[in-house]
Amino acid sequence: MKTTFLEFVWIWDKMQNLMVPNHHKIMGRFLSELYFSKGRRQAVLMAFRNSGKSTIVGLFCAWLLTQNPNLRLLVLSADHALAQKMVRHIKHILEQHPLCDGLKPNHAEEWAGDKLTVQRPVKGRDPSVLARGLNANITGCRADIILCDDVEVPKTCNTASKRQDLIQKLDELDYILSPDGLILYIGTPHTRQTIYHKPDWKILKLPIMDKNGQSVWPERFSLDKINQIKKTTPRFKFLSQMMLEAVALDNQRLDDKKLKIYSQGLDYTEANGKAVLKLNGHRLVSGCAWWDPAFGKVGGDKSVVACVFSDANGFHYIHQLLYLTVPENEEATSYQCQKVVQFLKELMLPAIHLETNGIGRFLPALLRQELSRQRLAVAVLEETARQNKTERILGAIEPPLLNGNLYAHESVLKTPFIYEMQDFNTSGNTHDDGLDAVAGCLLSEPVRLKTLPFFYKQRPLWR
């Protein structure tokens, strides 16, 4: 007998002596409309923690198999145990729900804890329901419906490299899904760069409180209970897990969203014997280059050169960042020196600060030789880092960032620098090579006093 999904849910809850809460009805209608829509379907279901979304999704999977036993479902989670938990839930429903009678197979091997094959007209090599962890090999699988259940958790998204790896793995699902298939992400955001931000997908977002500040499930979460959760959990965790807001971790200090982005290049002119360099419509008064060197091998510390310009109004422009990666067949120091000299030449910089810690001890002489060979008049200023790196980065970058005085060229967005900002925290356990180079530039900037109007009493200009 064909039934609607909400009828299927009502029967199940009646068996448990429960009433169907209103937000479950909202989820049910959303899932039903997805199933009956045409073509490739992509959707996100976000609901607050302990909202019963896994219960509803498990019921949805069981109901799908009553509608079409030939369907193939893949449950993908952050790890195999989590995916297996969902499959066991589906298995329990198929065994207990009266409308699933006749779906259980005759052979025990087809009724395992991580894969199920129901009685179906069409025999195939793929099971009806399959559980897989994010790191499992799913190349040979095929599915009509893919459920990405809690693939975004702290251990898969707490650094930029992990987030990139997660995105790449999820992109591979397009090769597994059938042409008219359905892919559904289910979960709560754990990072500001959440995978659940999908502007072109159908999205259902159910936070614990509605726009009027009322609980969406008052029978279980009264306002007093919600306020208690607020008091006993960090603010960022309540916002992300209960209100479904993609927020930064509590200890993140450098908000990349506060960077002001520009696209203009350098504008150099000469008039009346004077050289004028402008950027973004402002005349520049200084420019600094800082090289934080490393061997530049894949997987190690990054060798980074930063260029920061400043204008008379106190605005700073991160104009270009060069992350040096040395090819296997190249000698690290000479190769990097050639690239750095080209960098300085293109940006018309008069000097470069070079950290002499570690590999940097050998570089000043080599860099001066390369500058001399190319007949480029650039001073090499040797620097030794003594201050704690975390304090140095925060002290240099945080003030202009918060004051709205820090700009970045659009090309900077394509480098690892933005990921370094997003991951940077006071623990000091993140990649920060680009941040360190930019901090060096900012800290090398001399203090300037703004020119006062003519009617102010002031001494003759000495600078």
Coordinates of C-alpha atoms in Angstrom, one line a residue:
M1 CA 0.0 0.0 0.0
K2 CA 1.4 3.4 -1.0
T3 CA 1.4 6.0 1.7
T4 CA 2.8 9.5 2.1
F5 CA 6.0 10.0 4.1
L6 CA 4.2 12.0 6.8
E7 CA 1.7 9.1 7.2
F8 CA 4.7 6.7 7.4
V9 CA 6.2 8.9 10.2
W10 CA 2.8 9.2 12.0
I11 CA 2.4 5.5 12.2
W12 CA 5.9 5.0 13.5
D13 CA 5.5 7.7 16.2
K14 CA 2.1 6.2 17.1
M15 CA 3.9 2.9 17.7
Q16 CA 6.3 4.7 20.1
N17 CA 3.4 6.5 21.9
L18 CA 4.7 9.8 20.6
M19 CA 3.2 12.8 18.8
V20 CA 4.8 14.1 15.6
P21 CA 6.3 17.5 16.5
N22 CA 5.7 20.4 14.2
H23 CA 9.4 20.7 13.1
H24 CA 9.4 16.9 12.1
K25 CA 6.4 17.7 9.8
I26 CA 8.4 20.5 8.2
M27 CA 11.3 18.1 7.6
G28 CA 9.0 15.5 6.3
R29 CA 7.4 17.8 3.7
F30 CA 10.8 19.0 2.7
L31 CA 12.1 15.5 2.1
S32 CA 9.0 14.4 0.3
E33 CA 9.1 17.3 -2.1
L34 CA 12.8 16.5 -2.8
Y35 CA 12.0 12.9 -3.7
F36 CA 9.1 13.7 -6.1
S37 CA 10.9 16.6 -7.8
K38 CA 12.5 15.9 -11.2
G39 CA 16.1 15.6 -12.4
R40 CA 19.3 15.8 -10.3
R41 CA 18.4 17.0 -6.8
Q42 CA 20.9 18.6 -4.3
A43 CA 19.8 19.6 -0.9
V44 CA 20.9 20.5 2.7
L45 CA 19.0 19.7 5.8
M46 CA 20.2 21.6 8.9
A47 CA 18.5 21.2 12.2
F48 CA 19.6 21.9 15.8
R49 CA 21.3 19.3 17.9
N50 CA 19.0 16.6 19.4
S51 CA 16.2 17.7 17.0
G52 CA 15.5 14.2 15.8
K53 CA 16.8 14.8 12.3
S54 CA 18.6 11.4 12.2
T55 CA 15.3 9.7 13.2
I56 CA 13.4 11.5 10.4
V57 CA 16.1 10.7 7.8
G58 CA 16.2 7.1 8.8
L59 CA 12.4 6.9 8.4
F60 CA 12.8 8.6 5.1
C61 CA 15.2 5.9 3.9
A62 CA 12.9 3.1 5.0
W63 CA 9.9 4.8 3.4
L64 CA 11.9 5.2 0.1
L65 CA 12.4 1.5 -0.1
T66 CA 8.6 0.9 0.4
Q67 CA 8.1 3.2 -2.6
N68 CA 10.8 1.7 -4.8
P69 CA 12.7 -1.4 -3.5
N70 CA 15.2 -1.1 -6.3
L71 CA 16.7 2.1 -5.0
R72 CA 20.3 2.1 -3.9
L73 CA 21.2 4.3 -0.9
L74 CA 24.7 5.3 0.3
V75 CA 25.1 6.7 3.8
L76 CA 28.4 8.6 4.1
S77 CA 29.6 9.9 7.5
A78 CA 32.8 11.3 9.0
D79 CA 33.7 7.7 10.1
H80 CA 32.3 4.3 9.4
A81 CA 30.9 3.8 12.9
L82 CA 28.7 6.9 12.5
A83 CA 27.4 5.7 9.1
Q84 CA 26.8 2.2 10.5
K85 CA 24.7 3.8 13.3
M86 CA 22.4 5.3 10.7
V87 CA 22.1 2.0 8.8
R88 CA 21.3 0.1 12.0
H89 CA 18.5 2.7 12.6
I90 CA 17.1 2.1 9.1
K91 CA 17.4 -1.7 9.6
H92 CA 15.4 -1.4 12.8
I93 CA 12.6 0.5 11.1
L94 CA 12.5 -2.0 8.2
E95 CA 12.0 -4.8 10.7
Q96 CA 9.4 -3.1 12.9
H97 CA 7.3 -0.8 10.7
P98 CA 4.1 -2.5 9.6
L99 CA 4.3 -0.9 6.1
C100 CA 7.8 -2.5 5.5
D101 CA 6.5 -6.0 5.7
G102 CA 8.0 -8.2 3.0
L103 CA 11.2 -6.2 2.5
K104 CA 13.4 -8.3 4.8
P105 CA 15.4 -10.8 2.7
N106 CA 15.6 -14.5 3.3
H107 CA 19.4 -14.7 3.6
A108 CA 21.1 -13.4 6.7
E109 CA 24.2 -12.2 4.8
E110 CA 22.0 -9.6 3.1
W111 CA 21.0 -8.1 6.4
A112 CA 24.3 -7.0 7.9
G113 CA 25.0 -4.1 10.2
D114 CA 26.6 -1.9 7.6
K115 CA 24.8 -3.0 4.4
L116 CA 21.3 -4.2 3.7
T117 CA 19.6 -5.6 0.6
V118 CA 15.8 -5.8 0.7
Q119 CA 13.6 -8.1 -1.3
R120 CA 13.5 -6.4 -4.7
P121 CA 12.5 -7.3 -8.2
V122 CA 15.8 -6.2 -9.8
K123 CA 18.9 -8.0 -8.6
G124 CA 22.1 -5.9 -8.6
R125 CA 25.6 -5.9 -7.1
D126 CA 25.0 -2.8 -5.0
P127 CA 23.1 -3.3 -1.8
S128 CA 19.9 -1.4 -1.0
V129 CA 21.6 0.6 1.9
L130 CA 25.4 0.9 2.4
A131 CA 27.3 2.6 5.2
R132 CA 30.7 4.1 4.4
G133 CA 33.1 6.4 6.3
L134 CA 34.5 9.5 4.6
N135 CA 38.0 7.9 4.1
A136 CA 36.6 4.6 2.6
N137 CA 37.1 3.6 -1.0
I138 CA 33.8 4.1 -2.7
T139 CA 35.0 4.3 -6.3
G140 CA 33.1 1.2 -7.4
C141 CA 29.8 2.1 -5.7
R142 CA 26.7 3.4 -7.5
A143 CA 23.8 5.1 -5.7
D144 CA 20.5 6.7 -6.5
I145 CA 20.4 8.5 -3.2
I146 CA 23.5 9.7 -1.2
L147 CA 23.0 10.9 2.4
C148 CA 26.0 12.8 3.8
D149 CA 25.2 12.5 7.4
D150 CA 27.5 14.5 9.7
V151 CA 30.5 14.5 7.4
E152 CA 31.4 18.0 8.7
V153 CA 32.6 17.5 12.3
P154 CA 35.6 19.1 14.1
K155 CA 38.1 16.5 13.0
T156 CA 37.2 16.9 9.3
C157 CA 37.1 20.7 9.2
N158 CA 39.2 22.4 12.0
T159 CA 42.0 23.4 9.6
A160 CA 42.0 24.8 6.0
S161 CA 43.7 21.7 4.6
K162 CA 41.1 19.4 6.2
R163 CA 38.3 21.5 4.8
Q164 CA 39.8 21.4 1.4
D165 CA 40.3 17.6 1.6
L166 CA 36.6 17.3 2.7
I167 CA 35.4 19.3 -0.3
Q168 CA 37.5 17.2 -2.7
K169 CA 36.1 14.0 -1.3
L170 CA 32.5 15.2 -1.5
D171 CA 33.1 16.4 -5.1
E172 CA 33.9 12.8 -6.0
L173 CA 30.3 11.8 -5.2
D174 CA 29.1 13.2 -8.5
Y175 CA 30.7 10.2 -10.2
I176 CA 28.8 7.8 -7.9
L177 CA 25.3 9.3 -8.1
S178 CA 22.9 8.2 -10.8
P179 CA 22.0 10.9 -13.3
D180 CA 18.6 11.7 -11.7
G181 CA 19.8 10.9 -8.2
L182 CA 19.4 12.8 -4.9
I183 CA 22.3 14.0 -2.7
L184 CA 21.4 15.3 0.8
Y185 CA 23.7 16.9 3.3
I186 CA 22.5 16.5 6.9
G187 CA 24.2 18.1 9.9
T188 CA 25.1 21.3 11.7
P189 CA 27.9 23.8 10.8
H190 CA 31.2 23.4 12.7
T191 CA 33.2 26.2 10.9
R192 CA 32.5 29.5 9.3
Q193 CA 33.6 28.0 6.0
T194 CA 30.9 25.3 6.3
I195 CA 30.1 23.0 3.4
Y196 CA 26.5 23.6 4.1
H197 CA 26.6 27.0 2.5
K198 CA 25.2 26.0 -0.9
P199 CA 23.4 28.9 -2.6
D200 CA 22.2 26.9 -5.5
W201 CA 20.9 24.0 -3.5
K202 CA 17.6 23.5 -1.8
I203 CA 18.1 24.3 1.9
L204 CA 16.0 23.7 5.0
K205 CA 17.4 25.4 8.1
L206 CA 15.7 24.7 11.5
P207 CA 17.4 26.5 14.4
I208 CA 16.2 25.9 18.0
M209 CA 14.4 29.3 18.1
D210 CA 12.3 30.9 15.5
K211 CA 12.5 34.6 14.3
N212 CA 10.3 35.6 17.3
G213 CA 12.6 34.0 19.8
Q214 CA 10.3 31.1 20.6
S215 CA 11.3 27.5 20.9
V216 CA 10.4 25.4 17.8
W217 CA 10.1 22.3 20.1
P218 CA 8.7 23.7 23.3
E219 CA 7.6 20.2 24.6
R220 CA 11.3 19.2 24.9
F221 CA 13.2 22.5 24.8
S222 CA 11.5 25.2 26.9
L223 CA 13.0 28.7 26.9
D224 CA 14.4 28.0 30.3
K225 CA 16.1 24.9 29.0
I226 CA 17.5 26.8 26.0
N227 CA 18.8 29.6 28.3
Q228 CA 20.4 26.9 30.5
I229 CA 22.2 25.5 27.3
K230 CA 23.4 29.0 26.5
K231 CA 24.9 29.4 30.0
T232 CA 26.7 26.1 30.0
T233 CA 28.2 26.1 26.5
P234 CA 30.5 28.5 24.8
R235 CA 28.8 31.1 22.7
F236 CA 30.2 30.0 19.4
K237 CA 29.1 26.4 20.1
F238 CA 25.5 27.5 20.9
L239 CA 25.3 29.7 17.8
S240 CA 26.7 26.9 15.5
Q241 CA 25.0 23.8 17.0
M242 CA 21.7 25.2 18.1
M243 CA 21.1 28.3 16.0
L244 CA 22.9 26.9 12.9
E245 CA 25.1 30.0 12.3
A246 CA 28.4 29.4 10.6
V247 CA 30.7 31.2 13.1
A248 CA 34.4 31.2 13.8
L249 CA 35.9 29.1 16.6
D250 CA 36.0 30.9 19.9
N251 CA 39.8 31.3 19.9
Q252 CA 40.1 32.6 16.3
R253 CA 41.6 36.1 16.4
L254 CA 42.1 37.2 12.8
D255 CA 38.8 37.7 10.9
D256 CA 39.5 37.5 7.2
K257 CA 36.1 39.0 6.5
K258 CA 37.4 42.4 7.9
L259 CA 40.0 42.6 5.1
K260 CA 39.2 45.2 2.5
I261 CA 39.8 43.9 -1.0
Y262 CA 41.0 45.9 -4.0
S263 CA 41.9 45.0 -7.5
Q264 CA 43.9 47.9 -8.8
G265 CA 47.6 47.6 -9.7
L266 CA 50.4 50.0 -9.0
D267 CA 50.3 53.4 -10.8
Y268 CA 53.8 54.9 -11.3
T269 CA 54.3 58.4 -12.8
E270 CA 57.1 60.9 -12.9
A271 CA 56.5 64.7 -13.0
N272 CA 58.7 67.7 -12.3
G273 CA 61.6 65.4 -11.4
K274 CA 59.5 63.6 -8.7
A275 CA 58.4 60.0 -8.7
V276 CA 54.9 59.3 -7.6
L277 CA 53.5 55.8 -6.8
K278 CA 49.8 55.4 -6.3
L279 CA 47.6 52.4 -5.3
N280 CA 43.9 52.2 -5.1
G281 CA 43.7 56.0 -5.8
H282 CA 46.0 56.9 -2.9
R283 CA 49.6 58.1 -3.0
L284 CA 52.0 55.7 -1.3
V285 CA 54.6 56.9 1.1
S286 CA 56.4 53.6 1.7
G287 CA 56.7 50.0 0.7
C288 CA 58.2 47.0 2.5
A289 CA 59.2 43.5 1.6
W290 CA 59.8 40.8 4.1
W291 CA 61.1 37.3 3.4
D292 CA 60.5 34.5 5.9
P293 CA 62.6 31.8 4.3
A294 CA 62.4 28.1 4.5
F295 CA 63.5 25.2 2.2
G296 CA 60.1 25.4 0.4
K297 CA 59.7 21.6 0.1
V298 CA 56.2 20.1 -0.2
G299 CA 54.8 19.4 3.3
G300 CA 57.3 21.6 5.2
D301 CA 57.3 25.2 6.3
K302 CA 56.5 27.7 3.5
S303 CA 59.1 30.1 2.2
V304 CA 57.1 33.4 1.9
V305 CA 57.8 36.8 0.6
A306 CA 55.3 39.6 1.4
C307 CA 55.0 43.1 0.0
V308 CA 53.0 45.7 2.0
F309 CA 52.6 49.3 0.9
S310 CA 51.4 52.2 3.1
D311 CA 49.8 55.6 2.4
A312 CA 49.9 58.9 4.4
N313 CA 46.5 58.2 5.9
G314 CA 47.7 55.1 7.7
F315 CA 46.2 52.5 5.4
H316 CA 48.2 49.4 4.7
Y317 CA 48.0 47.3 1.5
I318 CA 49.0 43.7 1.3
H319 CA 49.7 43.9 -2.3
Q320 CA 51.4 40.6 -3.2
L321 CA 52.5 37.4 -1.5
L322 CA 54.9 34.9 -3.0
Y323 CA 54.8 31.3 -1.6
L324 CA 57.9 29.7 -2.9
T325 CA 57.9 26.0 -3.7
V326 CA 61.2 24.6 -4.9
P327 CA 61.1 21.9 -7.7
E328 CA 62.9 18.7 -6.9
N329 CA 65.6 19.3 -9.5
E330 CA 66.4 22.8 -8.3
E331 CA 68.9 24.0 -5.6
A332 CA 66.7 25.6 -2.9
T333 CA 68.7 28.8 -2.1
S334 CA 69.7 29.9 -5.5
Y335 CA 66.3 29.2 -7.0
Q336 CA 64.5 31.1 -4.3
C337 CA 66.9 34.1 -4.6
Q338 CA 66.1 34.4 -8.3
K339 CA 62.4 34.4 -7.7
V340 CA 62.7 37.0 -4.9
V341 CA 64.8 39.3 -7.0
Q342 CA 62.1 39.2 -9.8
F343 CA 59.5 39.9 -7.1
L344 CA 61.4 43.0 -5.9
K345 CA 62.0 44.2 -9.5
E346 CA 58.3 44.0 -10.5
L347 CA 57.1 45.9 -7.4
M348 CA 59.9 48.6 -7.5
L349 CA 60.9 48.0 -3.9
P350 CA 64.0 49.6 -2.5
A351 CA 64.8 47.1 0.2
I352 CA 63.9 43.7 1.6
H353 CA 64.0 42.5 5.2
L354 CA 65.3 38.9 5.5
E355 CA 64.9 36.8 8.6
T356 CA 68.2 35.1 9.3
N357 CA 66.9 32.4 11.6
G358 CA 67.5 28.9 10.4
I359 CA 68.1 28.7 6.6
G360 CA 68.2 32.5 6.5
R361 CA 71.8 32.6 7.8
F362 CA 73.1 31.7 4.4
L363 CA 70.8 33.8 2.3
P364 CA 71.8 37.5 2.6
A365 CA 75.1 37.0 0.7
L366 CA 73.5 34.9 -2.0
L367 CA 70.6 37.3 -2.4
R368 CA 73.0 40.3 -2.7
Q369 CA 75.0 38.4 -5.3
E370 CA 71.8 37.8 -7.3
L371 CA 70.8 41.5 -7.0
S372 CA 74.3 42.5 -8.2
R373 CA 74.1 40.1 -11.1
Q374 CA 70.8 41.6 -12.2
R375 CA 72.1 45.2 -11.4
L376 CA 69.2 45.9 -9.1
A377 CA 69.7 48.5 -6.4
V378 CA 67.9 46.9 -3.4
A379 CA 69.2 46.9 0.2
V380 CA 69.1 43.6 2.1
L381 CA 68.3 44.2 5.7
E382 CA 69.1 41.2 8.0
E383 CA 66.5 40.5 10.8
T384 CA 66.5 38.2 13.7
A385 CA 63.2 37.2 15.2
R386 CA 63.2 37.3 19.0
Q387 CA 59.6 38.0 19.9
N388 CA 57.1 35.2 20.4
K389 CA 55.6 34.6 16.9
T390 CA 52.0 34.5 18.0
E391 CA 52.3 37.8 19.9
R392 CA 54.2 39.3 17.0
I393 CA 51.5 38.4 14.4
L394 CA 48.6 39.5 16.6
G395 CA 50.4 42.8 17.6
A396 CA 51.1 43.6 13.9
I397 CA 47.9 42.5 12.1
E398 CA 45.1 42.6 14.6
P399 CA 45.0 46.4 15.2
P400 CA 44.8 47.6 11.6
L401 CA 42.4 44.7 10.8
L402 CA 40.0 45.7 13.5
N403 CA 40.4 49.4 12.7
G404 CA 39.5 48.8 9.0
N405 CA 42.9 50.0 7.9
L406 CA 44.1 46.8 6.3
Y407 CA 43.6 46.1 2.6
A408 CA 44.5 43.1 0.5
H409 CA 44.8 42.7 -3.3
E410 CA 42.4 40.2 -4.8
S411 CA 45.4 38.0 -5.7
V412 CA 46.1 37.5 -2.0
L413 CA 42.8 35.6 -1.8
K414 CA 44.2 32.9 -4.0
T415 CA 47.1 32.2 -1.7
P416 CA 47.2 30.1 1.5
F417 CA 47.2 33.5 3.4
I418 CA 43.4 33.6 3.8
Y419 CA 43.4 30.0 5.2
E420 CA 46.1 30.9 7.6
M421 CA 44.0 33.8 8.9
Q422 CA 41.0 31.5 9.3
D423 CA 42.9 28.9 11.2
F424 CA 45.1 31.2 13.3
N425 CA 44.5 31.0 17.0
T426 CA 46.5 31.5 20.2
S427 CA 47.5 27.9 20.5
G428 CA 50.2 28.4 17.9
N429 CA 49.6 25.0 16.2
T430 CA 48.6 26.3 12.8
H431 CA 50.4 27.3 9.6
D432 CA 51.4 31.0 9.8
D433 CA 54.3 31.6 7.4
G434 CA 52.4 34.1 5.3
L435 CA 51.0 35.8 8.4
D436 CA 54.6 36.1 9.8
A437 CA 55.9 37.7 6.7
V438 CA 53.1 40.3 6.6
A439 CA 53.6 41.0 10.3
G440 CA 57.2 41.7 9.6
C441 CA 56.3 44.2 6.9
L442 CA 53.8 46.0 9.2
L443 CA 56.2 46.1 12.1
S444 CA 58.9 47.6 9.9
E445 CA 56.7 50.5 8.9
P446 CA 58.0 53.8 10.5
V447 CA 55.6 55.9 12.7
R448 CA 54.4 58.9 10.8
L449 CA 52.6 62.0 12.1
K450 CA 49.9 63.3 9.9
T451 CA 50.3 66.8 8.4
L452 CA 48.1 69.2 10.3
P453 CA 46.0 72.0 8.8
F454 CA 48.0 75.3 8.2
F455 CA 46.2 77.1 11.1
Y456 CA 47.6 74.7 13.7
K457 CA 50.8 75.7 15.4
Q458 CA 53.4 73.3 14.3
R459 CA 57.2 73.0 14.0
P460 CA 58.8 73.0 10.6
L461 CA 58.6 69.6 8.9
W462 CA 61.7 67.5 9.5
R463 CA 60.6 64.3 7.7

